Short mmCIF file of C-alpha atoms in Angstrom, two decimals:
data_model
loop_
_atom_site.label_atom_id
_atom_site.label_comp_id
_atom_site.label_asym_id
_atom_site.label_seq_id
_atom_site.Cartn_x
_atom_site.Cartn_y
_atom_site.Cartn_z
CA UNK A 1 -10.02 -12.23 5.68
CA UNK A 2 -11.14 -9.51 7.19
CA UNK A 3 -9.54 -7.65 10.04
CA UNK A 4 -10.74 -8.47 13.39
CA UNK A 5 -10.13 -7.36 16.87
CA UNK A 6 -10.69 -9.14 20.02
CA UNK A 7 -13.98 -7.56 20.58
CA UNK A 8 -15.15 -7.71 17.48
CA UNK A 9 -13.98 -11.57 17.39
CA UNK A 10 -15.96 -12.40 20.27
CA UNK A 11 -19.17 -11.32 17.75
CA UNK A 12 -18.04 -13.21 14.91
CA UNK A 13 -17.17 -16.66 17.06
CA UNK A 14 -20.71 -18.59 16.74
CA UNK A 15 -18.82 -21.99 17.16
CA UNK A 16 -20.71 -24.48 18.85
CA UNK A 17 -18.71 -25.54 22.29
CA UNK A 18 -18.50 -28.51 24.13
CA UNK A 19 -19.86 -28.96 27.82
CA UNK A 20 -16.04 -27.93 28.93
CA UNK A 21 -15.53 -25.54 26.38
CA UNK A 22 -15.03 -21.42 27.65
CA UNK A 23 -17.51 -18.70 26.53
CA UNK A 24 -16.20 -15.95 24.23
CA UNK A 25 -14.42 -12.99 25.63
CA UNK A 26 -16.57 -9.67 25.76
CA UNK A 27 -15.62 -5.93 25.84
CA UNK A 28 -15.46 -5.73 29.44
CA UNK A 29 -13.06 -8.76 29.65
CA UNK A 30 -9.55 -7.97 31.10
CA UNK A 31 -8.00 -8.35 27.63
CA UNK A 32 -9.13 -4.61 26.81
CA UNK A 33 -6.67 -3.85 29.83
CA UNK A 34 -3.98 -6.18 28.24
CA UNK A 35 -4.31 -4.44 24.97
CA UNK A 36 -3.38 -0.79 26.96
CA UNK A 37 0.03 -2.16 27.83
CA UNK A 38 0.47 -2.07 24.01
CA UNK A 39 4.78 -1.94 23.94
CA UNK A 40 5.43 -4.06 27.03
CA UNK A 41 3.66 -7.00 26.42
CA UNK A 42 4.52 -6.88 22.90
CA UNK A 43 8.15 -6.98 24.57
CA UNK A 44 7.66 -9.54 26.77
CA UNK A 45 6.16 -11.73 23.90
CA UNK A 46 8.33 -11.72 21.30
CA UNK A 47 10.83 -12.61 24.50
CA UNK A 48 9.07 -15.48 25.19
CA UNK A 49 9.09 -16.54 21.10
CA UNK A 50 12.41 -15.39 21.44
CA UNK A 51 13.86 -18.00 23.80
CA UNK A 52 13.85 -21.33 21.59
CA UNK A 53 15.98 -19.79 18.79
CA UNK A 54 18.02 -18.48 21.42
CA UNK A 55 18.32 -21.79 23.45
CA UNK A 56 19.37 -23.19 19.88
CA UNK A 57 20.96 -20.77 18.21
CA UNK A 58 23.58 -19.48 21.00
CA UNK A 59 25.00 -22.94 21.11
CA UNK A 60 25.29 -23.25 17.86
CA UNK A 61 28.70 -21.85 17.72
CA UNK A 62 30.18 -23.96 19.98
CA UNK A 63 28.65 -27.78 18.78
CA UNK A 64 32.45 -28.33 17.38
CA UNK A 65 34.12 -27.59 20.64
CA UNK A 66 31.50 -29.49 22.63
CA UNK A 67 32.44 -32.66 20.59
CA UNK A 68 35.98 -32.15 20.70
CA UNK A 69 35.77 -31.57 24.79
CA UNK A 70 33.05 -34.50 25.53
CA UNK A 71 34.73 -36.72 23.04
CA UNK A 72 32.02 -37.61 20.81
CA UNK A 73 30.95 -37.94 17.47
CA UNK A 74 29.05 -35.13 15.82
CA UNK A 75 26.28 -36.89 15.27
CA UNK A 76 25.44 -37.86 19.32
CA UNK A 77 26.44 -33.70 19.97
CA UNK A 78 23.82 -33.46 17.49
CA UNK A 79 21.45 -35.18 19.39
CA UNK A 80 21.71 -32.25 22.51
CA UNK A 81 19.77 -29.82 19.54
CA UNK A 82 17.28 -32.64 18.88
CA UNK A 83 16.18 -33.59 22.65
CA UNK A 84 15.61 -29.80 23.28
CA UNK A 85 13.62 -29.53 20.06
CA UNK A 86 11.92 -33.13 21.07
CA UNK A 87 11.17 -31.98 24.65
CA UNK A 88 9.72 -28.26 23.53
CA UNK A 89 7.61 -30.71 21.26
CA UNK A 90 5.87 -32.78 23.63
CA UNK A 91 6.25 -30.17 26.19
CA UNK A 92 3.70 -28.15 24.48
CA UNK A 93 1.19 -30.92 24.01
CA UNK A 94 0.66 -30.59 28.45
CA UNK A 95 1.58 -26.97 28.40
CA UNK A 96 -1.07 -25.83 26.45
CA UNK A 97 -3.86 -27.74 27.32
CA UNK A 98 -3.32 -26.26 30.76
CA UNK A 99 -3.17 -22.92 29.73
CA UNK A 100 -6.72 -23.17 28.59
CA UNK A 101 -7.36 -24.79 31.80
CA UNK A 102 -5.54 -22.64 34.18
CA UNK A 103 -4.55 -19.56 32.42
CA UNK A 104 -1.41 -18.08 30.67
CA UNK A 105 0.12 -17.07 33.92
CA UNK A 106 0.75 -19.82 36.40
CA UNK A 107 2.07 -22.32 33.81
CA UNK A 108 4.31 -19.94 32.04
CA UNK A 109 5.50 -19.10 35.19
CA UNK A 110 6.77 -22.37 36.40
CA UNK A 111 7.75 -23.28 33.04
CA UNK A 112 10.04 -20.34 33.63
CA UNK A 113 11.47 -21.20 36.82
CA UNK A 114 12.37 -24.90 35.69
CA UNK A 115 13.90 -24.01 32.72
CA UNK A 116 16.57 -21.72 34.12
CA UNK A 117 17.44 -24.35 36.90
CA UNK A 118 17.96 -26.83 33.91
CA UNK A 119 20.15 -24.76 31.64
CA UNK A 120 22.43 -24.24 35.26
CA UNK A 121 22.30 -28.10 35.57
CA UNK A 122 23.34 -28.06 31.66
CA UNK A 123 26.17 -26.18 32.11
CA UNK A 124 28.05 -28.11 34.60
CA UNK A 125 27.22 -31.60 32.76
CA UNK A 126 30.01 -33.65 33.02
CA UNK A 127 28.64 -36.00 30.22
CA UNK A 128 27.50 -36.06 27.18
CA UNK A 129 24.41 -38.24 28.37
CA UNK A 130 23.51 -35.94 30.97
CA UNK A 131 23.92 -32.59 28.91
CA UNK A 132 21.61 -34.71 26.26
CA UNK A 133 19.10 -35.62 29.80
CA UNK A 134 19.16 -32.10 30.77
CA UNK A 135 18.64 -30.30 27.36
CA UNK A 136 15.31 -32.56 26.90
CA UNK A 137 14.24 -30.93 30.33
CA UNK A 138 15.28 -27.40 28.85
CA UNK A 139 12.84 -28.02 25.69
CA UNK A 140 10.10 -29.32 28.56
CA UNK A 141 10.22 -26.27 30.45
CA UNK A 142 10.64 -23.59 27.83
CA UNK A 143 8.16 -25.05 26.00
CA UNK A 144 5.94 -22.84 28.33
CA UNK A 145 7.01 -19.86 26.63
CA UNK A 146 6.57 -20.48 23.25
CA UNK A 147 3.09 -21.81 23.21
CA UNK A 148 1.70 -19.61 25.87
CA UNK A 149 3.42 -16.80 23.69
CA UNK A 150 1.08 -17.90 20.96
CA UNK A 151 -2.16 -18.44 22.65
CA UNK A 152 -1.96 -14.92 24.27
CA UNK A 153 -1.38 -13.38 20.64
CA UNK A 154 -5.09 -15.32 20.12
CA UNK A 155 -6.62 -14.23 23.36
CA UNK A 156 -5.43 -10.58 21.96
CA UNK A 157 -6.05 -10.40 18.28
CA UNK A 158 -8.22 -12.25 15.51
CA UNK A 159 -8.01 -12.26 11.44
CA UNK A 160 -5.27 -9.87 9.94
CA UNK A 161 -4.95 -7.80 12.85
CA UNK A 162 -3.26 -11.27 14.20
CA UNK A 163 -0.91 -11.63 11.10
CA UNK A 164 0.20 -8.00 11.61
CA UNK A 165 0.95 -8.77 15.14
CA UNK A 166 2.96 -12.19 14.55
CA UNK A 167 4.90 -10.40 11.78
CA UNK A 168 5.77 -7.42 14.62
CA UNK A 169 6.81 -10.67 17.26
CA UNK A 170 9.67 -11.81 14.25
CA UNK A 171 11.06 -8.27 14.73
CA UNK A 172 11.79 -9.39 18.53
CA UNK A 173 12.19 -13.04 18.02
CA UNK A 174 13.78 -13.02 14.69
CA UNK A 175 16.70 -10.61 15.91
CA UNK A 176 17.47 -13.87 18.65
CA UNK A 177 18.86 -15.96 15.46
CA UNK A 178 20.96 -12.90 14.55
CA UNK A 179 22.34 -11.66 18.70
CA UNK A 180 22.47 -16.18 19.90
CA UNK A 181 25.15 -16.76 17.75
CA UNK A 182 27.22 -13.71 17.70
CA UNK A 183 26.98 -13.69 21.85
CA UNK A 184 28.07 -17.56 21.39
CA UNK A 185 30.87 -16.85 19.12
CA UNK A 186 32.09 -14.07 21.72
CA UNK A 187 31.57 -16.19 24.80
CA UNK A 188 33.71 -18.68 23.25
CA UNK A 189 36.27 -16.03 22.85
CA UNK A 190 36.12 -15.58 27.09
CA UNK A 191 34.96 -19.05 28.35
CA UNK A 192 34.71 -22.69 27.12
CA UNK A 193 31.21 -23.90 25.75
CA UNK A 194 29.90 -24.09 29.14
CA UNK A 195 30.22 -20.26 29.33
CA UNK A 196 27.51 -20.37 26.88
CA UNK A 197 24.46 -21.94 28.87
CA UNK A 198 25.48 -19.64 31.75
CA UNK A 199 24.40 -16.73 29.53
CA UNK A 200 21.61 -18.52 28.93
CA UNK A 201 20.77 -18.90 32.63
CA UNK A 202 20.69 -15.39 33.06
CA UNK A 203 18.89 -14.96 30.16
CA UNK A 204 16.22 -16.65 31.06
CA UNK A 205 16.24 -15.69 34.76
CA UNK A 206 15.63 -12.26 33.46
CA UNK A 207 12.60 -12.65 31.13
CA UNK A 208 11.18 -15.06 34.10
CA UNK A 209 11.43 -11.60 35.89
CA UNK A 210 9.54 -9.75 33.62
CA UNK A 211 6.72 -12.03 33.11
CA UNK A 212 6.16 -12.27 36.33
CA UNK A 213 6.11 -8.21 36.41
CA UNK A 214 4.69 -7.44 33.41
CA UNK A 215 2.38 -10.25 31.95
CA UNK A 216 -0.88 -10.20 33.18
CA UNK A 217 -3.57 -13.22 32.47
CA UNK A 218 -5.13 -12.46 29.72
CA UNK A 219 -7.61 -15.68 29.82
CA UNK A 220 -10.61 -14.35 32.55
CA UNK A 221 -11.86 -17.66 34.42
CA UNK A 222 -15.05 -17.15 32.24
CA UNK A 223 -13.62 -18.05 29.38
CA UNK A 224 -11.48 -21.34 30.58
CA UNK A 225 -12.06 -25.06 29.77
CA UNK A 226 -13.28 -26.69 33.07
CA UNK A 227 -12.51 -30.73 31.67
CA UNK A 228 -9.71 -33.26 32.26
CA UNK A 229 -7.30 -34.74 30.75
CA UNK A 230 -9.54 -36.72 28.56
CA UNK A 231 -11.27 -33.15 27.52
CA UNK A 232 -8.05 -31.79 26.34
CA UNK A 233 -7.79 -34.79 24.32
CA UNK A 234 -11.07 -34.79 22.93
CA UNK A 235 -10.39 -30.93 21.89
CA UNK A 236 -6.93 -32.35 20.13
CA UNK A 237 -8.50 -34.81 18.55
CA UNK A 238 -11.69 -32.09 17.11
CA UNK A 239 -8.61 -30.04 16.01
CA UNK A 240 -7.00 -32.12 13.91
CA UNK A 241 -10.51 -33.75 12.45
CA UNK A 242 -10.07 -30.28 10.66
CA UNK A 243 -8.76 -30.51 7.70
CA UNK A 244 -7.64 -27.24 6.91
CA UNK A 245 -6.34 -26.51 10.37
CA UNK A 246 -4.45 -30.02 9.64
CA UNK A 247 -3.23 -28.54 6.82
CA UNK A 248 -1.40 -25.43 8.46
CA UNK A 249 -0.41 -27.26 10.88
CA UNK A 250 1.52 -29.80 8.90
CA UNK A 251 2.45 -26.86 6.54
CA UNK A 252 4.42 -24.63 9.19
CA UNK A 253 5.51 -28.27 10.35
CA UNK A 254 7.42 -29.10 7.85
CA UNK A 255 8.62 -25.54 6.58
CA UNK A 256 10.24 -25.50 10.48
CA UNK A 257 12.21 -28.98 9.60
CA UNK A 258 13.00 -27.21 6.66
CA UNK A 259 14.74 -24.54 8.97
CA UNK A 260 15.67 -26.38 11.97
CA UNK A 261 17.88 -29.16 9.02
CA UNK A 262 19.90 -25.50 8.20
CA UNK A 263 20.11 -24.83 11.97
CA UNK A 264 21.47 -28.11 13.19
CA UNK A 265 23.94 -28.87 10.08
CA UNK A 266 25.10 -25.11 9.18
CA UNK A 267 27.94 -25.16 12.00
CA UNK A 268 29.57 -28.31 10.15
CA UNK A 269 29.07 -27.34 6.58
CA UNK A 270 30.12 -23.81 7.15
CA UNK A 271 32.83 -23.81 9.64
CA UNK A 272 33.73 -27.64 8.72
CA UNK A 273 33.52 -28.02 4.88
CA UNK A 274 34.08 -24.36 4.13
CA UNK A 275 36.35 -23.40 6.82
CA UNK A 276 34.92 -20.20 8.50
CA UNK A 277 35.54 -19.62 11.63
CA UNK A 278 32.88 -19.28 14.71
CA UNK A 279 32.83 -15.83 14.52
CA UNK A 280 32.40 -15.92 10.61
CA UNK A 281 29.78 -18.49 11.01
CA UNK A 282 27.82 -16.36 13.34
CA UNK A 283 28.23 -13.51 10.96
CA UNK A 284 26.57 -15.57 8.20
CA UNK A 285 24.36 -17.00 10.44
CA UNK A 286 22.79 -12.91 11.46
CA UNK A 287 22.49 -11.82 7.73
CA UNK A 288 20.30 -14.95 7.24
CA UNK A 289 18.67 -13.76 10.23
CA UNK A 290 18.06 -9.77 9.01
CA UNK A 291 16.66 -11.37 6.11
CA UNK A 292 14.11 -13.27 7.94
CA UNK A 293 13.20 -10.28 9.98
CA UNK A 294 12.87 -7.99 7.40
CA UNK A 295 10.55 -10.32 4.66
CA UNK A 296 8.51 -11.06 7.91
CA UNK A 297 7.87 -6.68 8.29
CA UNK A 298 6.98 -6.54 4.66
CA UNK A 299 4.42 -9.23 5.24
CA UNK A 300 3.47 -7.44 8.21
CA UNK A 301 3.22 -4.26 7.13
CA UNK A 302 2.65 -4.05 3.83
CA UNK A 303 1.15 -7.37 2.30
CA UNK A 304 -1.40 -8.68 5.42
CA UNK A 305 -4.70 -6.48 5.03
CA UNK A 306 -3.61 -6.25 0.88
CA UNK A 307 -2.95 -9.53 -0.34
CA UNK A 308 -4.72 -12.83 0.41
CA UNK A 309 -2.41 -14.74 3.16
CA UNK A 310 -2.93 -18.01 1.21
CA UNK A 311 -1.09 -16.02 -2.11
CA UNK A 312 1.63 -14.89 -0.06
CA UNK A 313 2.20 -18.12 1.44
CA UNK A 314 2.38 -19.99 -1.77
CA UNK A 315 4.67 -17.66 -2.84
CA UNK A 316 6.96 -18.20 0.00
CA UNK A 317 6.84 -21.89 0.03
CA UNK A 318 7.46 -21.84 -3.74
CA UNK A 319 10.49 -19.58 -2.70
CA UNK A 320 11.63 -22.18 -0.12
CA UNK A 321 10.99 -25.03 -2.74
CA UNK A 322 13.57 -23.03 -5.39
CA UNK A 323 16.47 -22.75 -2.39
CA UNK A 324 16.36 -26.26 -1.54
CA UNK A 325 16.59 -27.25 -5.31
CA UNK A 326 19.30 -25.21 -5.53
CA UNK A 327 21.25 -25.99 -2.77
CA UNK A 328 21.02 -29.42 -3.52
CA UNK A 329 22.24 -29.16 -7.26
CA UNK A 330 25.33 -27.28 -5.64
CA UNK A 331 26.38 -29.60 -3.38
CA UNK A 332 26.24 -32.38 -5.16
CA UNK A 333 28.45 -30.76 -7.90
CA UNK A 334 26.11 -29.92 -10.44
CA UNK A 335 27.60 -26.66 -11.20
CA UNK A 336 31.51 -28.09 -10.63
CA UNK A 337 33.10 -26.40 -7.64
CA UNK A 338 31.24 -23.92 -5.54
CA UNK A 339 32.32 -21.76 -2.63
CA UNK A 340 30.54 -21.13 0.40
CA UNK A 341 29.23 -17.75 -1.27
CA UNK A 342 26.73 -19.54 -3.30
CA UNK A 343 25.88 -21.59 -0.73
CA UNK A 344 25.24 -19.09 1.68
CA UNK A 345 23.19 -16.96 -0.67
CA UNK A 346 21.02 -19.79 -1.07
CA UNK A 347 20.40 -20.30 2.68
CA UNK A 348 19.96 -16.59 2.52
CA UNK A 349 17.11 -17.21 -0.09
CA UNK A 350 15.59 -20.11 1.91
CA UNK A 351 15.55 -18.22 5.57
CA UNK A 352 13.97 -15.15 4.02
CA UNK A 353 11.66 -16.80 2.74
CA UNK A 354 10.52 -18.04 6.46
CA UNK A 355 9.57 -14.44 7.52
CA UNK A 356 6.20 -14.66 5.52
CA UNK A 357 5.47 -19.06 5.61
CA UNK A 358 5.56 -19.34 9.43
CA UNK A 359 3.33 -15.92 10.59
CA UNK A 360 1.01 -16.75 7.78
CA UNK A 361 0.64 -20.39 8.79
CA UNK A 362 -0.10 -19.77 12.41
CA UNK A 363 -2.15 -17.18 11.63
CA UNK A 364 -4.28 -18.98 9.46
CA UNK A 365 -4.11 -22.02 11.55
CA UNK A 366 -5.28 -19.69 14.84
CA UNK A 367 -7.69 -17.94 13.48
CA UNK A 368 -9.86 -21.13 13.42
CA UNK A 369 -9.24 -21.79 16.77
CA UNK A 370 -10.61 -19.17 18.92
CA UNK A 371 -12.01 -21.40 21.73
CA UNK A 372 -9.30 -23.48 22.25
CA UNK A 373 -5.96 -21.41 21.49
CA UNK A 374 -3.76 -22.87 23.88
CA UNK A 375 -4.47 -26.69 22.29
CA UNK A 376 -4.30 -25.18 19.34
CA UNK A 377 -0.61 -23.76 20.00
CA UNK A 378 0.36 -26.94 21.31
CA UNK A 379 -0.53 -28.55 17.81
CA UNK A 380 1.23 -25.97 16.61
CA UNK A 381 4.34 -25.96 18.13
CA UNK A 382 4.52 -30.04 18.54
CA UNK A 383 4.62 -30.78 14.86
CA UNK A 384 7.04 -28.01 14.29
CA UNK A 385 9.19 -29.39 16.84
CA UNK A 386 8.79 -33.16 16.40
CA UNK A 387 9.48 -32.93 12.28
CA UNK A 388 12.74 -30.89 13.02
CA UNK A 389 13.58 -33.09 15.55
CA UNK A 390 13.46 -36.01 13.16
CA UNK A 391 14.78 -33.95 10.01
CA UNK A 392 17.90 -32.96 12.68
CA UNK A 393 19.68 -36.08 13.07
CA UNK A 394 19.07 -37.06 9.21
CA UNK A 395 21.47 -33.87 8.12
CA UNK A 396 24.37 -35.74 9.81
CA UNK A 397 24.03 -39.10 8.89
CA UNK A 398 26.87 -39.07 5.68
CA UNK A 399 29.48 -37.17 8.35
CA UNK A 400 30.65 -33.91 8.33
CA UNK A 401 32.25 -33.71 4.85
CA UNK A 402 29.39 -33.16 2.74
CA UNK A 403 26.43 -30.89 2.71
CA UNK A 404 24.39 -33.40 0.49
CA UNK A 405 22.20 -34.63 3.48
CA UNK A 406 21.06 -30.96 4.45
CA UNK A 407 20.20 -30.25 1.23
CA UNK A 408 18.24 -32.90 0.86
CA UNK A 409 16.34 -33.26 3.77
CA UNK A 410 15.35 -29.52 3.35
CA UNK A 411 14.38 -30.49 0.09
CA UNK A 412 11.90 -32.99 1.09
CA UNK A 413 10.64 -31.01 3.96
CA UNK A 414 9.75 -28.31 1.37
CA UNK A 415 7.70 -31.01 -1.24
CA UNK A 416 5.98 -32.18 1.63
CA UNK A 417 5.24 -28.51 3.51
CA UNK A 418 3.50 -27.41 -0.36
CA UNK A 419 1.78 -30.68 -0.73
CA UNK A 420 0.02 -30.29 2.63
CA UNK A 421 -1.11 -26.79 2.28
CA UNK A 422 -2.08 -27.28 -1.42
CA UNK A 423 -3.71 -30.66 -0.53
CA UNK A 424 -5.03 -29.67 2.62
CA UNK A 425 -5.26 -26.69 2.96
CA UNK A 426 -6.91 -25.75 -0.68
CA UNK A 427 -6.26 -22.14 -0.63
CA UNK A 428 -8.37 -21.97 -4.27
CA UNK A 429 -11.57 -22.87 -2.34
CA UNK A 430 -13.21 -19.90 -0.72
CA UNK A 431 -14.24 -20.34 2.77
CA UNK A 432 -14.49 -18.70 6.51
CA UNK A 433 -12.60 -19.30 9.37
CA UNK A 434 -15.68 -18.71 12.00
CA UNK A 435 -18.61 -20.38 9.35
CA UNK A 436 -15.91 -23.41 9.23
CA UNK A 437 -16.10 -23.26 13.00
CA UNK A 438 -19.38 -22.83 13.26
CA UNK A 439 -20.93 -25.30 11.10
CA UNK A 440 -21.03 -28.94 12.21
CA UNK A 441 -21.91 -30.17 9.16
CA UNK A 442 -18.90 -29.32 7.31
CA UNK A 443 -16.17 -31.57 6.52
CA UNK A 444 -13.67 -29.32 7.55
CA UNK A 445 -15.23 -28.43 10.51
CA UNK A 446 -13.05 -29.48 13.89
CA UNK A 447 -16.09 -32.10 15.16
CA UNK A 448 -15.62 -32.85 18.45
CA UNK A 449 -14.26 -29.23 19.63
#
């Protein structure tokens, strides 16, 4: 792949567009302008692909003293983690649509604004039904900033200059997995669980702020799709006719179950089955988290623009494949009896190993995409989202004694996450993300788009 900024990408993009689709950006567009403000929007960015993990993560801490307080099984507290993930799932599949529509601006905007009223609702839920009710609107609304996030990194950037900049982005985002759970553990030291989505309200009260300061619109009206609803849907519908953008997608998909089956079931099998405490947990929980962040900056900067992405990928997911074996002989007592340092090292292993499979995949899945980028986000995003949301629930379902489940699922996710990007994706075959684009006639050509 060669290394492609946004003007130069608007020279390379000869894909044929629909009646509704935008024309390419140009060097006098205002993303020049966007690209001068370099450090902040880079900021506010990895912010924005910051909020999910902390929206997950900063919770996490507390899921034992939320069951104990609402009096309910783990497995329903569970469910509060999977209708966030479900609503940021389907919330992208509107969100981003209209981003191509509308711009980046006004729907990140009001995404914004909703979420932080919701997370104030969630913290004075009274129920466990209306947390659960009020943490799918959370997901709906914050949706917004991850998949606008991601279509303004495409509206910026093209080929490995793109990879680079998604690898910077887990710097920022990645350190949210490592801060979330500390900040929970200490809020629980202060305040009950509820404490815990008042942080997040102001959290996200103050990156609303800064958007709306510091984000400009970095989709001109030029360059915007002028269809409907059933537009959008014919664009979807292009996008996953092609296969290898399928492929990525389905490949990040189930590499994030992967992830999300160690988010949702690590506060039971490391503070329940092992015995740490919160504060331990969230320890644990941040090393994982360094390790992520720094694989992701050796991808970044020292293996995009040297190595073929596919290679590095397969070499991740084969990474992620080895933990989840692993883990799985552990805990079902392959190897006798094992303490949580083996366990944890694994997880270690399998986290790390994120840093280079998720920036490569929506790389590789983007740069394909350059006339539709918020759909393509959306796409993105909503099988990420709806696979962990269904792996979630499955890592509780023998209780909270055993750690077989987890392992297991994550397993699976992992087969299936190699099989679609070796199937799919057929990194062996030789090929161009723009001559894909722009050829009709090829089968893995997004018809339609």
């Amino acid at each position: 792949m060669s290394e492609r900024g946004p003007a130069t990408a608007a020279s390379h993009d000869s894909s044929p567009a629909s009646p509704s689709a935008p024309t390419p950006p140009t060097a006098t567009t205002p993303l020049t302008a966007a690209r001068r403000t370099g450090l902040l929007v880079t900021f506010i960015l990895g912010g924005l692909t910051a909020l999910p993990p902390l929206s997950m993560d900063m919770y996490l801490p507390a899921l034992p003293q939320v069951t104990d307080a609402l009096n309910s099984p783990a497995a329903t507290i569970q469910l509060t983690l999977t209708a966030c993930l479900a609503g940021m799932a389907l919330g992208q599949l509107v969100i981003g649509p209209m981003s191509d529509k509308w711009g980046r601006r006004r729907p990140l905007l009001i995404g914004m604004v909703v979420y932080v009223l919701a997370t104030a609702i969630c913290a004075l839920a009274p129920t466990t039904q209306l947390l659960i009710s009020f943490r799918l609107l959370q997901g709906l609304a914050g949706a917004a900033a991850i998949v606008i996030a991601r279509a303004v990194v495409r509206d910026l950037y093209d080929g490995d200059e793109m990879a680079r900049f998604f690898s910077t982005l887990m710097l920022i985002s990645g350190a949210a997995p490592i801060i979330a759970p500390l900040i929970g553990g200490q809020v629980l030291r202060f305040a009950d669980w509820r404490g815990v989505f008042v942080v997040l309200t102001v959290v996200g009260a103050v990156l609303t702020l800064m958007v709306w300061r510091g984000l400009g619109e970095t989709l001109p009206p030029e360059r915007r799709h002028t269809g409907g609803v059933g537009s959008a849907l014919r664009t979807m519908r292009g996008l996953l006719g092609d296969r290898v953008f399928a492929g990525y997608t389905l490949t990040g998909g189930f590499a994030f179950a992967a992830l999300f089956s160690y988010i949702s079931a690590s506060p039971f099998v490391v503070q329940e089955i092992y015995g740490a405490s919160p504060q331990a947990f969230a320890l644990l929980f941040g090393l994982n988290s360094v390790g992520l962040i720094l694989v992701g900056q050796i991808n970044g900067k020292l293996l995009v623009g040297r190595v073929s992405l596919d290679k590095v990928l397969a070499v991740g997911l084969t990474v992620v494949l080895a933990a989840t074996v692993a883990l799985l002989l552990m805990s079902t007592g392959v190897f006798g009896e094992v303490g949580l340092t083996p366990i944890a090292a694994a997880l270690f292993v399998l986290m790390s190993a994120m840093g280079v499979v998720l920036p490569n995949t929506n790389a590789q899945a983007l740069m394909r995409t350059p006339h539709a980028a918020g759909s393509a986000s959306a796409l993105l995003g909503t099988s990420s989202f709806l696979i962990g949301a269904i792996a979630s629930p499955l890592v509780g379902i023998a209780g909270e004694d055993t750690a077989v489940p987890m392992a297991l699922v994550q397993l699976v996710c992992a087969l299936l996450a190699l099989s679609a990007f070796s199937g799919l994706c057929r990194p062996w075959q030789s090929r161009s993300a723009s001559a894909d684009l722009a050829d009709p006639a090829d089968d893995s050509s997004p018809a339609g788009v």
